[in-house]
mmCIF file of C-alpha atoms in Angstrom:
data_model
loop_
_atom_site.group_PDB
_atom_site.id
_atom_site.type_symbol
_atom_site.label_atom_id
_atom_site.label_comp_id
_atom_site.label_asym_id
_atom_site.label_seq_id
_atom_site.Cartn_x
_atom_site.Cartn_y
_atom_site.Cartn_z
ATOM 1 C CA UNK A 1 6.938 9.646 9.507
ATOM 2 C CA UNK A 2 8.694 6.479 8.110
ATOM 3 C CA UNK A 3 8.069 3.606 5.719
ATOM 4 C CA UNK A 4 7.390 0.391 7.764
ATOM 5 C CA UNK A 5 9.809 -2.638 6.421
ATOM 6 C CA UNK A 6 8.913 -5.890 6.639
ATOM 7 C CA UNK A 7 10.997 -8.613 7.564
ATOM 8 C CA UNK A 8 9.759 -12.106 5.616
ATOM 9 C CA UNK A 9 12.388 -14.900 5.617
ATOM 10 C CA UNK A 10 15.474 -13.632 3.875
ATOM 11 C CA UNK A 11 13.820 -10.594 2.319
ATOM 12 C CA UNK A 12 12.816 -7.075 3.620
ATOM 13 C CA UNK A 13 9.583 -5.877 1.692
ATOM 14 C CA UNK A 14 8.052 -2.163 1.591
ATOM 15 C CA UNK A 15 5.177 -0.748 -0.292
ATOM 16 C CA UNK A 16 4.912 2.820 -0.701
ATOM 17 C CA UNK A 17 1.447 3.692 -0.466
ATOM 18 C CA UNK A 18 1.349 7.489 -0.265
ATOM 19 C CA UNK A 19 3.409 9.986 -2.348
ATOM 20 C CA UNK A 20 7.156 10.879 -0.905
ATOM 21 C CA UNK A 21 8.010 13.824 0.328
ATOM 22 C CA UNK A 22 11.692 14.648 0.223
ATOM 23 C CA UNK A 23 12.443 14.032 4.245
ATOM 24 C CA UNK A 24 10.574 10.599 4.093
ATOM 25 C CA UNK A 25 12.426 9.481 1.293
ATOM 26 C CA UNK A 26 15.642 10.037 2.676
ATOM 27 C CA UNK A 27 14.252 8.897 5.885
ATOM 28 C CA UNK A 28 13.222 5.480 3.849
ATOM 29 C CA UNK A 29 17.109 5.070 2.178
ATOM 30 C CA UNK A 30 18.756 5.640 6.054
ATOM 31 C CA UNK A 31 16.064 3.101 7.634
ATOM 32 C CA UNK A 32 16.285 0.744 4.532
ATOM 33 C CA UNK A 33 20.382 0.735 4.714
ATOM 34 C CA UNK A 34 20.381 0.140 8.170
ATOM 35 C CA UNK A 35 17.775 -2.620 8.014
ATOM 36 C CA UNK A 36 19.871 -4.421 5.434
ATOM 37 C CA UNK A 37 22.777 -4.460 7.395
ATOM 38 C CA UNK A 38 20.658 -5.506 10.868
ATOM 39 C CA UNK A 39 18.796 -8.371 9.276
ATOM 40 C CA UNK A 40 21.349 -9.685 6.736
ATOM 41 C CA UNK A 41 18.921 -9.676 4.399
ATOM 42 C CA UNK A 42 19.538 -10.677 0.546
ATOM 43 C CA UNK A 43 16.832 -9.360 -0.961
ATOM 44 C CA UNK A 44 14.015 -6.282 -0.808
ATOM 45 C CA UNK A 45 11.465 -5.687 -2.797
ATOM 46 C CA UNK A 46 9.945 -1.935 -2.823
ATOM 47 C CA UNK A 47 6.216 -1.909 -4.266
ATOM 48 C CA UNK A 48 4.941 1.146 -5.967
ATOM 49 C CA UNK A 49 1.644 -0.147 -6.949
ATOM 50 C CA UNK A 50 -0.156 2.616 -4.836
ATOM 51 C CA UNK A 51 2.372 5.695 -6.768
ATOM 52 C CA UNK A 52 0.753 7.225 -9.089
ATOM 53 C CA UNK A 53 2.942 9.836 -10.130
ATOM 54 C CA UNK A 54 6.991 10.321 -8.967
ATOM 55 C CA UNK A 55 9.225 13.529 -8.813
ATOM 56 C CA UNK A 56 12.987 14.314 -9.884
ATOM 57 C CA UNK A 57 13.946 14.341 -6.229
ATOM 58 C CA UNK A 58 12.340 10.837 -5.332
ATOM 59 C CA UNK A 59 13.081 9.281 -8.595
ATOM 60 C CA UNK A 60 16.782 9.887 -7.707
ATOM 61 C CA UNK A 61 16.479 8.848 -4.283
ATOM 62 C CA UNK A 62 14.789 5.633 -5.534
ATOM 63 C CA UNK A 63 17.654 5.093 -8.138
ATOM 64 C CA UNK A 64 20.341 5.396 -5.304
ATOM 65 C CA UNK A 65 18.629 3.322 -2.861
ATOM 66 C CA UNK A 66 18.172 0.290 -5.164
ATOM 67 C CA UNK A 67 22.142 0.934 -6.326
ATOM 68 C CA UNK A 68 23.348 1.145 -2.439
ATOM 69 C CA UNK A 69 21.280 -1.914 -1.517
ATOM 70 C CA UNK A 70 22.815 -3.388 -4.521
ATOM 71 C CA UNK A 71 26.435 -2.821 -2.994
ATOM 72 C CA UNK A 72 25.394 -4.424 0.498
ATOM 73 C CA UNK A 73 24.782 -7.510 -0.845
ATOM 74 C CA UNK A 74 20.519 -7.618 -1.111
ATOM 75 C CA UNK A 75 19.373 -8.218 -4.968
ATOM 76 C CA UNK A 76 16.328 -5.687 -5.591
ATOM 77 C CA UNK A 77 12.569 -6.343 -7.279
ATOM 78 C CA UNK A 78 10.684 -2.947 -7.936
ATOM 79 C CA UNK A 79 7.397 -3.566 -7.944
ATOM 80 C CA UNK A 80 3.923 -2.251 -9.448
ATOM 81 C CA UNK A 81 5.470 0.642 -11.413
ATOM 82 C CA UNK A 82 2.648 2.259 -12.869
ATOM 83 C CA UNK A 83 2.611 4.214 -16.589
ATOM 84 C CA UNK A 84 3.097 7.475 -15.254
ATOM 85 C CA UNK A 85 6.026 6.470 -13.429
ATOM 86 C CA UNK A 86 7.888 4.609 -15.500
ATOM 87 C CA UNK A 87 7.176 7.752 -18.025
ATOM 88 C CA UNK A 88 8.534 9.787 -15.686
ATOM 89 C CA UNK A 89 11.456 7.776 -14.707
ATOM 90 C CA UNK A 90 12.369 6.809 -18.265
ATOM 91 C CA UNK A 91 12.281 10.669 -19.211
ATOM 92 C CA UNK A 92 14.689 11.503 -16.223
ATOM 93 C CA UNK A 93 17.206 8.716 -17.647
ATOM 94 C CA UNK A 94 16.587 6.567 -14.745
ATOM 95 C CA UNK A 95 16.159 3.614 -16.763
ATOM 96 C CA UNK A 96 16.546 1.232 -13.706
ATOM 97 C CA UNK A 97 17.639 -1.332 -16.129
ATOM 98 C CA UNK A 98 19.616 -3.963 -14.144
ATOM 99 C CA UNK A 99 16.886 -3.860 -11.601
ATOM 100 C CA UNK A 100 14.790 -6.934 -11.429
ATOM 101 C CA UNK A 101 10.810 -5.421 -11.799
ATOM 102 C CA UNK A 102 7.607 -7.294 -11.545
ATOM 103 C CA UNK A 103 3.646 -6.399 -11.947
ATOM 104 C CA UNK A 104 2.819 -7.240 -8.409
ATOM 105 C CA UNK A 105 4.334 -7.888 -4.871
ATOM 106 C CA UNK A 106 3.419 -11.941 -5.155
ATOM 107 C CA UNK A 107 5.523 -12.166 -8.463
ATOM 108 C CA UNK A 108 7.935 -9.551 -7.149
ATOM 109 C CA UNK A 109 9.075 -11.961 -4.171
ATOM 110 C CA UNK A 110 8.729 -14.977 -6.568
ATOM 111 C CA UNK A 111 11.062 -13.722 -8.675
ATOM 112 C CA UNK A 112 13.322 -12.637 -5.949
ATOM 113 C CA UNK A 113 12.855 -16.054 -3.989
ATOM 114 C CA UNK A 114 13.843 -17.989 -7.549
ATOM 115 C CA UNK A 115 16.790 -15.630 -7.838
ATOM 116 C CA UNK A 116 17.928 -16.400 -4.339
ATOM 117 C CA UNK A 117 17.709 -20.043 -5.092
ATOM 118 C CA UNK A 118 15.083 -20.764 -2.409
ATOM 119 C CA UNK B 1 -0.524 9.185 8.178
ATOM 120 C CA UNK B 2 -1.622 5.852 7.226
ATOM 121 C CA UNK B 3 -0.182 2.973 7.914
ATOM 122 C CA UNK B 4 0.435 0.517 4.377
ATOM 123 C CA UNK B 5 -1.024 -2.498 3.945
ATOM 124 C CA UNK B 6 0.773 -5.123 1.798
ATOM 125 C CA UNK B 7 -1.539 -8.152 0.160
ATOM 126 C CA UNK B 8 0.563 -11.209 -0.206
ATOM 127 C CA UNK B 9 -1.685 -13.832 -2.089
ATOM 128 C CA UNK B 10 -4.885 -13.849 -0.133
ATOM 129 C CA UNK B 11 -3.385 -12.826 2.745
ATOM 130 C CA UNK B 12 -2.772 -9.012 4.401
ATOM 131 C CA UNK B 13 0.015 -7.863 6.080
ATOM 132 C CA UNK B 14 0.850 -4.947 8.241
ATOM 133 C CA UNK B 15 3.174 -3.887 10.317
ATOM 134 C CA UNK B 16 2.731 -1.127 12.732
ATOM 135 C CA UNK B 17 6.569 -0.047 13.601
ATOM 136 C CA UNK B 18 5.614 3.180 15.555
ATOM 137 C CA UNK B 19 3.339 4.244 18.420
ATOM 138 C CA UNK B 20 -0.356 4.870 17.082
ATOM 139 C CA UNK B 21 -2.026 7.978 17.838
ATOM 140 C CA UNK B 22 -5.508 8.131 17.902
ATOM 141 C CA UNK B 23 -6.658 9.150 14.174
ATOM 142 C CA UNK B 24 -3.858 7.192 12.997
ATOM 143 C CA UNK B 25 -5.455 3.796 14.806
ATOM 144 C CA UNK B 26 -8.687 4.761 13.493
ATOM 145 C CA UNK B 27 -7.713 5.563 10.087
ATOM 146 C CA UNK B 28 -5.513 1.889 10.060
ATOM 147 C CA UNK B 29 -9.309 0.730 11.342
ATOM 148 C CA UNK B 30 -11.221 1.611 8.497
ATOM 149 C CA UNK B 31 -8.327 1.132 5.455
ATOM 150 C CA UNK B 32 -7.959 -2.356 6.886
ATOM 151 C CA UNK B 33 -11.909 -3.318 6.749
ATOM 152 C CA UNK B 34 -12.000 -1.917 3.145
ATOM 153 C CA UNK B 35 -8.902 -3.723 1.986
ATOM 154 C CA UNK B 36 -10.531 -7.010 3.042
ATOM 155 C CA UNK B 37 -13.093 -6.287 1.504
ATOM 156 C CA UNK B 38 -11.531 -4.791 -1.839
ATOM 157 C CA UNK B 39 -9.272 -8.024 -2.118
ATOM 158 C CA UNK B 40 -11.417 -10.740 -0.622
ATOM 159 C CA UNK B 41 -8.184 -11.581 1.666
ATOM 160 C CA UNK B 42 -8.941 -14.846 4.237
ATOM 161 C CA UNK B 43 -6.103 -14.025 6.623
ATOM 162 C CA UNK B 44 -4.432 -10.683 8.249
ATOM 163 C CA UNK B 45 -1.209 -10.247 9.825
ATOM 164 C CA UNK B 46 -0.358 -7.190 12.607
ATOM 165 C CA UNK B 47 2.706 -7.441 13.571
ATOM 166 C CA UNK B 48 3.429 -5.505 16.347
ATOM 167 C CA UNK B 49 6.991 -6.405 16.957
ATOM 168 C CA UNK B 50 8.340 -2.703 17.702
ATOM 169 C CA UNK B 51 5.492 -1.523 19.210
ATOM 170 C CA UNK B 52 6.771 -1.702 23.219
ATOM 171 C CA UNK B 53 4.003 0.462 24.630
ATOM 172 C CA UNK B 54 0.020 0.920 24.109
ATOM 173 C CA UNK B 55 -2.524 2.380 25.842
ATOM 174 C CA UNK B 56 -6.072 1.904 26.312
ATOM 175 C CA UNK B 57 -7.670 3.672 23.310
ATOM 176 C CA UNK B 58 -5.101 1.647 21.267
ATOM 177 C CA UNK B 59 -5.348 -1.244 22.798
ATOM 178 C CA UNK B 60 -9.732 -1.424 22.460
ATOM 179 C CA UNK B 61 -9.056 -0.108 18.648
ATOM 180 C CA UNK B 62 -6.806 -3.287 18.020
ATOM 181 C CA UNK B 63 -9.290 -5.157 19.737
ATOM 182 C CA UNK B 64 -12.011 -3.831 17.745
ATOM 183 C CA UNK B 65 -10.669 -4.439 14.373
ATOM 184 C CA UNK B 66 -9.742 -7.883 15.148
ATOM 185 C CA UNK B 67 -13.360 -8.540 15.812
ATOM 186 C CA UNK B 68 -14.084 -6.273 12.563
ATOM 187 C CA UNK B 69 -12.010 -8.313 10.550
ATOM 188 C CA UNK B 70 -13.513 -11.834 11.425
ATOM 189 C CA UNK B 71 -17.135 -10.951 11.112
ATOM 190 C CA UNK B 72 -15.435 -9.903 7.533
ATOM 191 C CA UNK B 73 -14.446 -13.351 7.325
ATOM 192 C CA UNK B 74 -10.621 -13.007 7.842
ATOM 193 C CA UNK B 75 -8.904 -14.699 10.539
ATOM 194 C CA UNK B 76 -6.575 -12.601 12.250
ATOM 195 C CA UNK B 77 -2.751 -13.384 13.327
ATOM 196 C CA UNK B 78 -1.269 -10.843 16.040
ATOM 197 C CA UNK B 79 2.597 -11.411 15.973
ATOM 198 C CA UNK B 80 5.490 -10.071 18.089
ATOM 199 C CA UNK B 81 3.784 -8.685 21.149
ATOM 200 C CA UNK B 82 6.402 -7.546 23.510
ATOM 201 C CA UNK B 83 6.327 -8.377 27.095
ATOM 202 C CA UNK B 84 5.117 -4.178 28.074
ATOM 203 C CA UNK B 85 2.085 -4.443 25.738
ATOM 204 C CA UNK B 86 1.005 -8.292 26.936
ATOM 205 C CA UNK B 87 0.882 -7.279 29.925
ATOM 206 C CA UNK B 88 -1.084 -3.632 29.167
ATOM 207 C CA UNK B 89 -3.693 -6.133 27.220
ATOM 208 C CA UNK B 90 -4.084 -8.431 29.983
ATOM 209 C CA UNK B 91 -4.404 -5.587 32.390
ATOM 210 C CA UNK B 92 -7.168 -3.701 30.459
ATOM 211 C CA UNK B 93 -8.626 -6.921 30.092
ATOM 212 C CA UNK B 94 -8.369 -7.099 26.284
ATOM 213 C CA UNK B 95 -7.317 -11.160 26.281
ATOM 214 C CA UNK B 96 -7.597 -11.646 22.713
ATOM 215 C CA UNK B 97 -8.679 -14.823 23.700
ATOM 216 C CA UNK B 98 -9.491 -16.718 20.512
ATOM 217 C CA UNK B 99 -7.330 -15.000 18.489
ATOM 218 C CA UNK B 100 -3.682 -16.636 17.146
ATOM 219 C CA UNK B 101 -0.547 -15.111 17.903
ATOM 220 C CA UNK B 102 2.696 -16.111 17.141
ATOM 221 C CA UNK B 103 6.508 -14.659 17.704
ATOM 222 C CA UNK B 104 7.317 -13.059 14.521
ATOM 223 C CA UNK B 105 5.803 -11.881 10.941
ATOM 224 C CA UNK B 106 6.782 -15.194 9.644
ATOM 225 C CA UNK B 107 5.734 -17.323 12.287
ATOM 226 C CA UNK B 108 1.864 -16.175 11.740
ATOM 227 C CA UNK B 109 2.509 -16.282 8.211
ATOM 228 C CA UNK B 110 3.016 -19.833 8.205
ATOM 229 C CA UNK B 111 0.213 -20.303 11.349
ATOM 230 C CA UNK B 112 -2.381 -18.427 8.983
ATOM 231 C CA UNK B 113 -1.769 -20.460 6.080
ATOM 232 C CA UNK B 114 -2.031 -23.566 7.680
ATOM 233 C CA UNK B 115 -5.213 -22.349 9.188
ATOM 234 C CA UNK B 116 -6.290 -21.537 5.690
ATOM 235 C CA UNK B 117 -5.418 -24.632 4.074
ATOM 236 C CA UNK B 118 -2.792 -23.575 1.641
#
């Protein structure tokens, strides 16, 4: 199964909506990567509003997608990080911290849109 | 399986990038119906832009929550219907007759919020 990504103007956006497992994830950085490159996109934002808890494994995949994104060119908003995951993520030193974040999708493409000078 | 549904401002958006199977459609069915009604969204967009075959059961469920969604109050979009599944609509005589369509995700973006005054 795969994570649909949406294609809106310059940006690519995907909410996560159901907890990861491993092969999805990796799945979601191939398809992600590959979208990027198709659609020239400069900017994603990934909403986790619907997450509710986040493993080792998928934190990590989550910190390398954001970071390979980051080297093709596409600026990233996480969005909708709830307390548990940011917890979790915090306590597995994935502190995300050059990573644009917002409370909700809207503000997450806002932001994004602002950042891209739109 | 379920397919996610983003909410961008009072709109929905969804994009189905793989071929349905039955309890898949049906599930989509009845998560779309409560979202509208969970977020009070006016508008819904399906894009169906890499979806290049459908069959019947598909193709009545589709019609079915387009209907669903209206007598919810939303007004529907259907974007990026390829040539394969136009014609499989027309055939099974599922017109969508009254209902927009447009070329791509941002296309019935823009149609919907016209339509809704924003």
């Amino acid at each position: 199964m795969r994570i649909p990504i949406l294609k809106l103007h310059d940006c690519l956006l995907i909410s996560i909506q159901w907890e990861l497992d491993d092969a999805t994830a990796l799945q979601f950085q191939e398809d992600l990567l590959h979208k990027i490159h198709e659609t020239s996109a400069n900017g994603v934002v990934i909403d986790l509003t619907s997450i509710e808890i986040i493993d080792s494994f998928i934190a990590k995949v989550l910190g390398d997608v954001i970071n390979m994104s980051k080297l093709m060119g596409a600026k990233v908003v996480i969005t909708g990080i709830q307390p548990a995951v940011a917890i979790t993520l915090v306590e597995l030193g994935i502190t995300l911290s050059d990573v644009m974040t917002a409370i909700d999708l809207e503000k997450g493409l806002e932001k994004l849109q602002k950042e891209l000078g739109d």
